[in-house]
Structure formats: structure tokens, C-alpha cells
């Protein structure tokens, strides 16, 4: 049995009330909640070890550097990167993607092609459009199918020796679809293209193995994996990271500076200009430890139970449509006929239930279904079936009031 009661006790926020009702937090795809061990690590860092890293000979600076570099090793181990310097700490998924997009602006020429999937979050569409504008490269899209999966046959058709880069999320944030990234990567490599996988939504549920996937770049945000906001990871194969130019110039990323010429530091520092989110990086490591102690197989199995339970219960509601019905993580994106998703979300909030409504930064998916948005309930390993019962009763109430 999954020890959900014991786990819930680790999350102080789960004890609070919202609008006089016990909080039911089903907006985990937007950000996860923070366990006490991670909160303690943040307090401990600022109480005992706060100093700038990689620069001081003094004890505090060395301690902070040590903690930060130990966190990098934990992240390396978690993603199974071959080398610790292939782990670049960033401010999050969006920053990681923009670093790569910026780096490729010198490597692409007019007529090169970039492929993105139809299931992307805006942060994996807009930077590539900007890159195309700069370089004259052309953006192509892997279309989606009615069940919320990608049309892999169509991907085969748009791949060619002109394809230089392919971008796809591991899991869709709007629908929860788990994409066949291994196949997508293998096919891209056959035509010599590099692949960036956006793992922002996969990492809370799946432990990725970047070597087994043979992926070129894999990015994620700590705040979706029980860590703090403002910190994330860019994994890159060392050959690519060596080849790409630095993203920002400044302190920490240099070897020598004169007014005539600057030489850059080696990896990972070349991509880590300025004072990083030191505390965030350390807390990210603690968050991964916490989740690994529970275990990703146990997390996935329990969340799948929640998904099946919630899907079954919600489907019984008249006029309710669920979008994305394939193999997916614990996300239920739905609408009720004739009711705007925002109105449902507002009533759910009054009843203490937190969901996200709207286009979820994935407007092309909403356009595909010809809807303004959805109500998205996204579950985490600390949620319960009892909370799903509250969601279902609240949705029924909203439907009655608004229908
Ligand atoms: N990529 C995916 C697949 C995402 O789901 C998100 C955030 C991002 C990138 C951006 O991550 P950030 O940490 O840099 O902001 N997704 C969502 C969401 O679904 N609801 O709120 C944020």
C-alpha cells in the first residue's frame, strides 16, 4: 500500500484551508507543493551556509560551493548523465530552452528545418520561432491526433536531411500525453538532427535516463518536482555543450579576461554566468532525494490509480468531455458542454479545490479541439481518492449552478 497519509504529513501546506474548506490541490502540473525537508534545507542554507560560491577561500564560501556541487552530482545521478559537467543549473525549463535556442543561432542557415510537436507548451514554440526569424530556418510541426497523441507517420514525412533540430515534450502539460520520445530521438538521429526533450511535465512522474534515451538535451524545472521556483536543469551531451557558444557573458563563466580577449571557462561554468540560485540548487538536490526515497515506480503506480479513479468518476457526469485519452500521466483535462472552463474553476476555488483553467500555455492544442481552454486537474503522489471525490462533487455542483 502506498503510504499516502505519511507522505501528506510531509507537506505543511496540505493542512491549510481555502475559502473555509480543506485545500484540495490539483494544480500540480503548474507547480508541485514543497515538503518540509526542502523547506528546512532552504532555511538551513540561509541560517548557516549563505555565501557566494566558487570564489572565496573562506570557510562559508567553500561550504556553500561544496553543497552546490553536491547538488549537481545528485542531479547528474538522477538523470543518469555521464558527466557532472553536462548538468547546467539554470533558472528553469524556459531558461534552459532559450539557452539552446540562442546557442543554435550561429549554427543554422537559411533553409535548415526545425521540427516541433503540436503538443508543445509555448515555451517550446516561441524560442524556435524567434530562432527561425533570426536564421531563416523553417519551422515544421508534427501534427496531433484526436486522442491527444502525435502523428508519428506524419513525423516520418517531415523529417529530412534538412532537419537540424527536433523539439518535443516528454509529457504534454495540457493533456498529460506521454510521447514516444525514444522513437522520436532515434528517427531524428538517423537524419543527423539534434533533439531537445522538454521534461518539465515528465520529471514529476518518470525518472528519465538521458544516456539510455541518447537524447542531446533534456530540460526540467525543480518547482514541478517538489523543489523551489527559480531553478532548473539543462542536460546537454558534452560534445554539444562544447560546441555551443555561452549564453551570457559575465563573472564565473570566464577563464581569463583582458580588454583584447576573453577565454571562456570549461563546462559547466561556461553556461553559468553570474551568481546562481545557490540555495535553489541545493534545495533541488534535496527534493530529488525526497522523491527518490519514495521511489518513482511507486509514485507512477499510485498516480495511475488516481488517474483511473478520477477518470471513471468524472466520466459519469453528463456532458463532460475529457481531452487526451492515450497513455498519460495523472492529468485530466476536461470541459462540460455549454460551460466556460473559467467559470467551473472559479466555483471549484470557492469549494477549496485548486485546478488550472484556460489554454495552459498550449494554444495550438486548444485550437485543434476548437475550444477556448479546459479545466485541468493534475494529480501528485500526495493526493488521495477522497480528494478526487471532493473534486467530482464540486464539479457536479458547478455544473448544476452554471448549466
Ligand atoms: N514546458 C512544459 C511542458 C511545461 O509544462 C512548462 C510549465 C514549461 C515548459 C515552463 O516551465 P517553467 O518552469 O520555465 O515555467 N507549465 C505550466 C503549466 O502547465 N501550468 O503552469 C505552468
Tab-separated table of C-alpha atoms and ligand atoms in Angstrom:
chain	number	residue	atom	x	y	z
A	1	UNK	CA	0.000	0.000	0.000
A	2	UNK	CA	1.275	3.440	-0.923
A	3	UNK	CA	1.874	5.382	2.351
A	4	UNK	CA	-0.050	8.478	1.291
A	5	UNK	CA	-1.077	9.551	4.823
A	6	UNK	CA	2.537	9.521	5.959
A	7	UNK	CA	3.584	11.408	2.825
A	8	UNK	CA	0.878	14.060	3.283
A	9	UNK	CA	2.269	14.815	6.735
A	10	UNK	CA	5.497	15.941	4.997
A	11	UNK	CA	3.683	18.828	3.240
A	12	UNK	CA	2.655	21.616	5.650
A	13	UNK	CA	0.558	23.433	3.030
A	14	UNK	CA	-1.779	20.453	2.672
A	15	UNK	CA	-3.125	21.206	6.148
A	16	UNK	CA	-4.419	24.630	5.231
A	17	UNK	CA	-7.914	25.728	4.328
A	18	UNK	CA	-9.020	27.777	1.343
A	19	UNK	CA	-12.310	29.675	1.490
A	20	UNK	CA	-13.159	27.823	4.683
A	21	UNK	CA	-12.698	24.378	3.079
A	22	UNK	CA	-9.786	21.965	3.309
A	23	UNK	CA	-7.419	22.650	0.408
A	24	UNK	CA	-7.624	20.109	-2.422
A	25	UNK	CA	-4.575	20.903	-4.527
A	26	UNK	CA	-4.959	19.621	-8.084
A	27	UNK	CA	-2.759	22.155	-9.864
A	28	UNK	CA	0.394	20.081	-9.625
A	29	UNK	CA	1.227	20.425	-13.316
A	30	UNK	CA	1.632	24.171	-12.735
A	31	UNK	CA	3.794	23.698	-9.666
A	32	UNK	CA	4.170	20.992	-7.044
A	33	UNK	CA	3.981	21.555	-3.296
A	34	UNK	CA	7.071	21.611	-1.116
A	35	UNK	CA	7.887	19.024	1.556
A	36	UNK	CA	9.255	20.082	4.947
A	37	UNK	CA	12.743	18.665	4.193
A	38	UNK	CA	13.069	21.059	1.266
A	39	UNK	CA	11.757	23.995	3.309
A	40	UNK	CA	14.246	23.040	6.055
A	41	UNK	CA	17.106	22.926	3.547
A	42	UNK	CA	16.274	26.469	2.420
A	43	UNK	CA	16.078	27.770	5.992
A	44	UNK	CA	19.261	25.913	6.916
A	45	UNK	CA	21.180	27.317	3.949
A	46	UNK	CA	20.339	30.926	4.795
A	47	UNK	CA	20.758	30.317	8.528
A	48	UNK	CA	24.125	28.560	8.336
A	49	UNK	CA	25.880	28.435	4.968
A	50	UNK	CA	24.981	31.531	2.938
A	51	UNK	CA	27.937	32.771	0.882
A	52	UNK	CA	28.837	33.212	-2.753
A	53	UNK	CA	30.257	30.126	-4.423
A	54	UNK	CA	33.377	29.247	-6.408
A	55	UNK	CA	35.174	32.414	-5.342
A	56	UNK	CA	36.066	32.649	-1.679
A	57	UNK	CA	38.879	30.962	0.178
A	58	UNK	CA	36.855	31.447	3.332
A	59	UNK	CA	35.043	28.606	5.026
A	60	UNK	CA	31.474	29.669	4.316
A	61	UNK	CA	32.138	30.101	0.606
A	62	UNK	CA	33.756	26.692	0.486
A	63	UNK	CA	30.853	25.141	2.361
A	64	UNK	CA	28.294	26.733	0.041
A	65	UNK	CA	30.306	25.631	-3.019
A	66	UNK	CA	30.509	22.122	-1.669
A	67	UNK	CA	26.742	21.952	-1.055
A	68	UNK	CA	26.002	23.360	-4.515
A	69	UNK	CA	28.352	20.972	-6.304
A	70	UNK	CA	26.978	18.033	-4.304
A	71	UNK	CA	23.524	19.024	-5.570
A	72	UNK	CA	24.845	18.949	-9.133
A	73	UNK	CA	26.084	15.383	-8.509
A	74	UNK	CA	22.650	14.367	-7.189
A	75	UNK	CA	21.030	15.824	-10.307
A	76	UNK	CA	23.596	14.050	-12.506
A	77	UNK	CA	22.816	10.760	-10.803
A	78	UNK	CA	19.061	11.295	-11.044
A	79	UNK	CA	19.140	11.931	-14.798
A	80	UNK	CA	21.981	9.420	-15.281
A	81	UNK	CA	24.171	11.918	-17.121
A	82	UNK	CA	27.606	10.545	-17.947
A	83	UNK	CA	29.460	13.586	-16.586
A	84	UNK	CA	28.588	16.083	-13.858
A	85	UNK	CA	29.639	18.973	-16.142
A	86	UNK	CA	26.845	18.006	-18.539
A	87	UNK	CA	24.417	19.293	-15.883
A	88	UNK	CA	23.917	23.043	-16.236
A	89	UNK	CA	21.877	24.682	-13.492
A	90	UNK	CA	19.512	27.299	-14.889
A	91	UNK	CA	16.525	29.257	-13.607
A	92	UNK	CA	14.094	26.709	-15.074
A	93	UNK	CA	12.822	24.970	-18.190
A	94	UNK	CA	12.099	28.202	-20.067
A	95	UNK	CA	15.628	29.497	-19.455
A	96	UNK	CA	17.147	26.132	-20.456
A	97	UNK	CA	15.239	26.106	-23.758
A	98	UNK	CA	16.166	29.705	-24.531
A	99	UNK	CA	19.838	28.964	-23.864
A	100	UNK	CA	19.829	26.261	-26.511
A	101	UNK	CA	17.793	28.310	-28.981
A	102	UNK	CA	20.220	31.178	-28.588
A	103	UNK	CA	23.221	28.859	-28.970
A	104	UNK	CA	21.940	27.458	-32.252
A	105	UNK	CA	21.504	30.881	-33.852
A	106	UNK	CA	25.116	30.708	-35.070
A	107	UNK	CA	24.819	27.135	-36.272
A	108	UNK	CA	21.748	27.313	-38.545
A	109	UNK	CA	21.436	28.738	-42.029
A	110	UNK	CA	18.549	29.685	-44.311
A	111	UNK	CA	16.642	26.630	-45.435
A	112	UNK	CA	17.552	24.463	-42.425
A	113	UNK	CA	14.493	22.945	-40.771
A	114	UNK	CA	13.403	22.746	-37.146
A	115	UNK	CA	10.632	20.389	-36.050
A	116	UNK	CA	8.430	20.928	-33.009
A	117	UNK	CA	5.441	18.891	-31.911
A	118	UNK	CA	1.847	20.115	-31.903
A	119	UNK	CA	1.686	19.316	-28.179
A	120	UNK	CA	4.228	21.886	-27.021
A	121	UNK	CA	3.979	24.426	-24.239
A	122	UNK	CA	4.515	27.961	-25.623
A	123	UNK	CA	7.999	27.947	-24.103
A	124	UNK	CA	8.924	25.236	-26.613
A	125	UNK	CA	7.377	27.051	-29.586
A	126	UNK	CA	8.187	30.740	-29.272
A	127	UNK	CA	12.010	30.476	-28.831
A	128	UNK	CA	12.206	28.348	-32.005
A	129	UNK	CA	10.071	30.828	-33.943
A	130	UNK	CA	12.468	33.550	-32.805
A	131	UNK	CA	15.399	31.360	-33.883
A	132	UNK	CA	13.795	30.838	-37.315
A	133	UNK	CA	13.328	34.586	-37.737
A	134	UNK	CA	16.992	35.163	-36.922
A	135	UNK	CA	18.438	32.402	-39.084
A	136	UNK	CA	15.998	31.878	-41.948
A	137	UNK	CA	15.358	28.303	-40.778
A	138	UNK	CA	11.865	26.895	-41.309
A	139	UNK	CA	9.605	25.586	-38.522
A	140	UNK	CA	7.698	22.345	-39.198
A	141	UNK	CA	5.149	20.744	-36.891
A	142	UNK	CA	4.443	17.098	-36.005
A	143	UNK	CA	0.624	17.145	-36.035
A	144	UNK	CA	-1.529	15.653	-33.288
A	145	UNK	CA	-4.389	13.182	-33.447
A	146	UNK	CA	-7.832	13.332	-31.838
A	147	UNK	CA	-6.782	11.193	-28.844
A	148	UNK	CA	-4.030	13.679	-27.951
A	149	UNK	CA	-1.079	11.686	-29.327
A	150	UNK	CA	1.407	12.699	-32.004
A	151	UNK	CA	1.042	11.564	-35.604
A	152	UNK	CA	4.324	9.694	-35.933
A	153	UNK	CA	3.645	8.748	-39.578
A	154	UNK	CA	3.474	12.482	-40.352
A	155	UNK	CA	6.746	12.987	-38.407
A	156	UNK	CA	8.415	10.453	-40.730
A	157	UNK	CA	7.276	12.528	-43.695
A	158	UNK	CA	8.603	15.885	-42.484
A	159	UNK	CA	11.970	14.535	-41.310
A	160	UNK	CA	14.684	15.010	-43.914
A	161	UNK	CA	18.348	15.804	-44.250
A	162	UNK	CA	17.316	19.470	-43.930
A	163	UNK	CA	16.144	18.791	-40.332
A	164	UNK	CA	18.709	20.138	-37.890
A	165	UNK	CA	16.760	20.166	-34.629
A	166	UNK	CA	13.726	18.404	-33.165
A	167	UNK	CA	11.869	19.544	-30.042
A	168	UNK	CA	9.246	17.635	-28.207
A	169	UNK	CA	7.959	17.420	-24.684
A	170	UNK	CA	8.271	14.131	-22.862
A	171	UNK	CA	4.775	14.683	-21.428
A	172	UNK	CA	2.214	17.249	-22.592
A	173	UNK	CA	1.267	19.753	-19.895
A	174	UNK	CA	-2.244	20.339	-21.237
A	175	UNK	CA	-3.256	16.692	-21.748
A	176	UNK	CA	-0.711	14.544	-19.929
A	177	UNK	CA	0.098	12.511	-23.065
A	178	UNK	CA	3.351	10.559	-22.704
A	179	UNK	CA	5.152	10.960	-26.018
A	180	UNK	CA	7.250	8.183	-27.632
A	181	UNK	CA	10.439	10.186	-27.203
A	182	UNK	CA	12.846	7.301	-27.705
A	183	UNK	CA	11.404	6.687	-31.151
A	184	UNK	CA	11.364	10.430	-31.901
A	185	UNK	CA	15.041	10.705	-30.891
A	186	UNK	CA	16.132	7.639	-32.877
A	187	UNK	CA	14.410	8.881	-36.022
A	188	UNK	CA	15.898	12.370	-35.684
A	189	UNK	CA	19.384	10.957	-35.220
A	190	UNK	CA	19.039	8.913	-38.411
A	191	UNK	CA	18.859	12.190	-40.384
A	192	UNK	CA	21.592	13.816	-38.275
A	193	UNK	CA	19.320	16.157	-36.270
A	194	UNK	CA	19.802	17.003	-32.592
A	195	UNK	CA	16.895	16.560	-30.166
A	196	UNK	CA	15.817	18.600	-27.166
A	197	UNK	CA	13.263	16.980	-24.893
A	198	UNK	CA	11.252	19.200	-22.573
A	199	UNK	CA	10.889	17.127	-19.425
A	200	UNK	CA	9.041	19.751	-17.344
A	201	UNK	CA	5.925	17.580	-17.037
A	202	UNK	CA	7.575	14.172	-17.157
A	203	UNK	CA	10.038	14.590	-14.310
A	204	UNK	CA	7.401	14.682	-11.532
A	205	UNK	CA	6.294	11.192	-12.601
A	206	UNK	CA	9.102	9.475	-14.530
A	207	UNK	CA	12.829	9.174	-13.826
A	208	UNK	CA	14.482	9.893	-17.178
A	209	UNK	CA	17.731	8.196	-18.203
A	210	UNK	CA	19.416	10.578	-20.622
A	211	UNK	CA	22.057	8.047	-21.675
A	212	UNK	CA	19.536	5.330	-22.394
A	213	UNK	CA	17.396	7.825	-24.323
A	214	UNK	CA	20.534	9.025	-26.144
A	215	UNK	CA	18.979	12.493	-26.018
A	216	UNK	CA	21.066	15.559	-26.909
A	217	UNK	CA	19.375	17.976	-24.483
A	218	UNK	CA	16.871	17.355	-21.686
A	219	UNK	CA	15.403	20.190	-19.614
A	220	UNK	CA	13.268	20.437	-16.466
A	221	UNK	CA	12.199	22.745	-13.620
A	222	UNK	CA	12.749	21.989	-9.926
A	223	UNK	CA	9.446	23.562	-8.866
A	224	UNK	CA	7.466	20.778	-10.508
A	225	UNK	CA	9.482	18.112	-8.636
A	226	UNK	CA	8.938	19.297	-5.048
A	227	UNK	CA	11.779	21.817	-5.328
A	228	UNK	CA	11.716	25.619	-5.199
A	229	UNK	CA	10.927	28.008	-8.060
A	230	UNK	CA	13.677	29.765	-9.978
A	231	UNK	CA	15.926	26.769	-10.552
A	232	UNK	CA	16.065	24.097	-13.219
A	233	UNK	CA	18.331	21.924	-15.255
A	234	UNK	CA	19.733	21.793	-18.728
A	235	UNK	CA	21.325	18.451	-19.502
A	236	UNK	CA	23.391	18.519	-22.676
A	237	UNK	CA	25.710	15.958	-24.195
A	238	UNK	CA	29.205	17.292	-23.602
A	239	UNK	CA	30.010	17.390	-27.343
A	240	UNK	CA	27.062	19.753	-27.902
A	241	UNK	CA	27.783	21.919	-24.887
A	242	UNK	CA	31.392	22.291	-26.025
A	243	UNK	CA	30.224	23.321	-29.476
A	244	UNK	CA	27.600	25.892	-28.425
A	245	UNK	CA	28.669	29.426	-27.518
A	246	UNK	CA	27.991	30.727	-23.985
A	247	UNK	CA	24.549	32.208	-23.409
A	248	UNK	CA	25.505	35.115	-21.175
A	249	UNK	CA	28.803	36.832	-20.521
A	250	UNK	CA	29.866	37.760	-17.025
A	251	UNK	CA	31.604	36.517	-13.931
A	252	UNK	CA	32.070	32.818	-13.288
A	253	UNK	CA	31.944	31.828	-16.992
A	254	UNK	CA	35.436	33.057	-17.881
A	255	UNK	CA	38.950	31.701	-17.657
A	256	UNK	CA	40.859	34.940	-18.394
A	257	UNK	CA	39.692	38.436	-19.282
A	258	UNK	CA	41.611	41.254	-20.908
A	259	UNK	CA	40.170	44.105	-22.941
A	260	UNK	CA	41.593	42.421	-26.041
A	261	UNK	CA	40.254	38.941	-25.471
A	262	UNK	CA	38.331	36.751	-23.037
A	263	UNK	CA	38.658	33.000	-22.856
A	264	UNK	CA	35.736	31.036	-21.504
A	265	UNK	CA	35.660	28.660	-18.581
A	266	UNK	CA	35.091	24.971	-19.194
A	267	UNK	CA	31.786	23.179	-18.606
A	268	UNK	CA	29.534	23.642	-16.731
A	269	UNK	CA	30.702	27.165	-15.773
A	270	UNK	CA	30.683	28.407	-19.367
A	271	UNK	CA	26.878	28.375	-19.144
A	272	UNK	CA	26.551	29.611	-15.570
A	273	UNK	CA	27.409	33.312	-15.704
A	274	UNK	CA	26.847	35.347	-12.552
A	275	UNK	CA	25.804	34.285	-9.073
A	276	UNK	CA	23.376	31.392	-9.500
A	277	UNK	CA	20.380	30.436	-7.367
A	278	UNK	CA	22.672	28.709	-4.884
A	279	UNK	CA	20.046	27.902	-2.300
A	280	UNK	CA	17.637	26.782	-5.037
A	281	UNK	CA	20.191	24.385	-6.489
A	282	UNK	CA	20.873	22.852	-3.079
A	283	UNK	CA	17.146	22.533	-2.355
A	284	UNK	CA	16.617	20.968	-5.809
A	285	UNK	CA	19.030	18.200	-4.786
A	286	UNK	CA	17.132	17.669	-1.536
A	287	UNK	CA	13.826	17.497	-3.442
A	288	UNK	CA	15.207	14.781	-5.737
A	289	UNK	CA	16.449	12.844	-2.701
A	290	UNK	CA	12.980	13.102	-1.199
A	291	UNK	CA	11.228	11.849	-4.315
A	292	UNK	CA	13.751	9.069	-4.872
A	293	UNK	CA	13.210	7.868	-1.317
A	294	UNK	CA	9.535	7.381	-2.133
A	295	UNK	CA	10.545	5.916	-5.499
A	296	UNK	CA	9.354	6.797	-8.984
A	297	UNK	CA	7.898	3.343	-9.690
A	298	UNK	CA	5.732	3.594	-6.576
A	299	UNK	CA	4.785	7.192	-7.457
A	300	UNK	CA	3.801	6.259	-11.028
A	301	UNK	CA	1.752	3.237	-9.919
A	302	UNK	CA	-0.136	5.216	-7.266
A	303	UNK	CA	-0.781	8.177	-9.560
A	304	UNK	CA	-2.084	5.802	-12.236
A	305	UNK	CA	-4.604	4.515	-9.697
A	306	UNK	CA	-5.683	8.111	-9.003
A	307	UNK	CA	-5.960	8.789	-12.733
A	308	UNK	CA	-8.162	5.768	-13.352
A	309	UNK	CA	-10.338	6.502	-10.354
A	310	UNK	CA	-10.764	10.179	-11.291
A	311	UNK	CA	-11.397	9.434	-14.963
A	312	UNK	CA	-14.089	6.897	-14.121
A	313	UNK	CA	-15.872	9.230	-11.698
A	314	UNK	CA	-15.695	12.351	-13.878
A	315	UNK	CA	-16.897	10.463	-16.957
A	316	UNK	CA	-20.172	9.753	-15.182
A	317	UNK	CA	-21.013	13.487	-15.283
A	318	UNK	CA	-23.425	14.446	-18.089
A	319	UNK	CA	-21.896	16.493	-20.911
A	320	UNK	CA	-18.318	16.094	-19.626
A	321	UNK	CA	-15.587	15.521	-22.241
A	322	UNK	CA	-12.044	14.513	-21.362
A	323	UNK	CA	-9.303	15.580	-23.804
A	324	UNK	CA	-6.334	13.277	-24.254
A	325	UNK	CA	-7.210	9.651	-23.749
A	326	UNK	CA	-3.962	7.854	-24.544
A	327	UNK	CA	-1.181	6.610	-22.292
A	328	UNK	CA	-0.708	9.576	-19.952
A	329	UNK	CA	0.353	10.909	-16.592
A	330	UNK	CA	-2.202	11.820	-13.922
A	331	UNK	CA	-3.728	14.788	-15.743
A	332	UNK	CA	-7.424	15.121	-16.535
A	333	UNK	CA	-8.225	17.983	-18.903
A	334	UNK	CA	-11.958	18.377	-19.406
A	335	UNK	CA	-14.908	20.576	-20.288
A	336	UNK	CA	-18.623	20.444	-19.629
A	337	UNK	CA	-20.799	21.201	-22.622
A	338	UNK	CA	-22.055	24.783	-22.681
A	339	UNK	CA	-19.987	25.978	-19.687
A	340	UNK	CA	-16.817	28.061	-19.866
A	341	UNK	CA	-13.877	26.344	-18.099
A	342	UNK	CA	-13.042	29.526	-16.204
A	343	UNK	CA	-16.493	29.548	-14.551
A	344	UNK	CA	-16.032	25.978	-13.360
A	345	UNK	CA	-12.571	26.847	-11.999
A	346	UNK	CA	-13.938	29.839	-10.070
A	347	UNK	CA	-16.632	27.739	-8.369
A	348	UNK	CA	-14.138	24.956	-7.593
A	349	UNK	CA	-11.915	27.537	-5.899
A	350	UNK	CA	-14.814	28.633	-3.688
A	351	UNK	CA	-15.069	24.986	-2.646
A	352	UNK	CA	-11.348	24.765	-1.835
A	353	UNK	CA	-10.357	22.887	-4.997
A	354	UNK	CA	-7.377	24.303	-6.929
A	355	UNK	CA	-7.294	23.475	-10.653
A	356	UNK	CA	-5.953	25.378	-13.625
A	357	UNK	CA	-8.312	26.637	-16.308
A	358	UNK	CA	-7.591	28.157	-19.710
A	359	UNK	CA	-5.259	27.268	-22.575
A	360	UNK	CA	-2.420	26.099	-20.291
A	361	UNK	CA	0.165	27.933	-22.470
A	362	UNK	CA	-0.651	25.434	-25.224
A	363	UNK	CA	-2.972	27.401	-27.508
A	364	UNK	CA	-2.337	25.199	-30.581
A	365	UNK	CA	-3.860	22.222	-28.708
A	366	UNK	CA	-6.949	24.259	-27.817
A	367	UNK	CA	-7.233	25.397	-31.462
A	368	UNK	CA	-7.008	21.760	-32.565
A	369	UNK	CA	-10.022	20.864	-30.403
A	370	UNK	CA	-11.696	24.183	-31.242
A	371	UNK	CA	-12.185	25.095	-27.579
A	372	UNK	CA	-11.178	28.185	-25.574
A	373	UNK	CA	-9.495	26.083	-22.902
A	374	UNK	CA	-10.100	23.272	-20.448
A	375	UNK	CA	-10.361	22.633	-16.736
A	376	UNK	CA	-7.186	20.752	-15.811
A	377	UNK	CA	-6.971	18.627	-12.687
A	378	UNK	CA	-3.409	17.357	-12.287
A	379	UNK	CA	-2.619	14.879	-9.523
A	380	UNK	CA	0.511	14.279	-7.494
A	381	UNK	CA	1.592	11.383	-5.289
A	382	UNK	CA	0.325	13.227	-2.172
A	383	UNK	CA	-3.259	13.417	-3.453
A	384	UNK	CA	-5.961	10.962	-2.446
A	385	UNK	CA	-9.105	9.323	-3.814
A	386	UNK	CA	-11.035	11.172	-1.135
A	387	UNK	CA	-9.846	14.452	-2.621
A	388	UNK	CA	-10.967	13.231	-6.043
A	389	UNK	CA	-14.412	12.607	-4.542
A	390	UNK	CA	-14.430	16.269	-3.429
A	391	UNK	CA	-13.432	17.345	-6.950
A	392	UNK	CA	-16.196	15.259	-8.531
A	393	UNK	CA	-18.860	16.529	-6.112
A	394	UNK	CA	-17.660	20.107	-6.675
A	395	UNK	CA	-17.734	19.748	-10.477
A	396	UNK	CA	-21.289	18.376	-10.214
A	397	UNK	CA	-22.268	21.353	-8.083
A	398	UNK	CA	-20.669	23.782	-10.560
A	399	UNK	CA	-22.440	22.092	-13.470
A	400	UNK	CA	-25.773	22.409	-11.663
A	401	UNK	CA	-25.219	26.079	-10.865
A	402	UNK	CA	-23.954	27.019	-14.337
A	403	UNK	CA	-25.838	24.598	-16.590
B	1	LIG	N1	7.364	23.074	-20.669
B	1	LIG	C1	6.298	22.432	-20.194
B	1	LIG	C2	5.884	21.131	-20.795
B	1	LIG	C3	5.586	22.991	-19.114
B	1	LIG	O1	4.537	22.348	-18.638
B	1	LIG	C4	6.015	24.207	-18.536
B	1	LIG	C5	5.265	24.868	-17.424
B	1	LIG	C6	7.156	24.810	-19.063
B	1	LIG	C7	7.808	24.213	-20.122
B	1	LIG	C8	7.724	26.059	-18.486
B	1	LIG	O2	8.290	25.794	-17.256
B	1	LIG	P1	8.875	26.983	-16.325
B	1	LIG	O3	9.210	26.296	-15.056
B	1	LIG	O4	10.051	27.522	-17.049
B	1	LIG	O5	7.773	27.967	-16.217
B	1	LIG	N2	3.916	24.504	-17.370
B	1	LIG	C9	2.946	25.088	-16.653
B	1	LIG	C10	1.630	24.601	-16.635
B	1	LIG	O6	1.241	23.632	-17.271
B	1	LIG	N3	0.898	25.373	-15.831
B	1	LIG	O7	1.687	26.327	-15.311
B	1	LIG	C11	2.965	26.155	-15.812
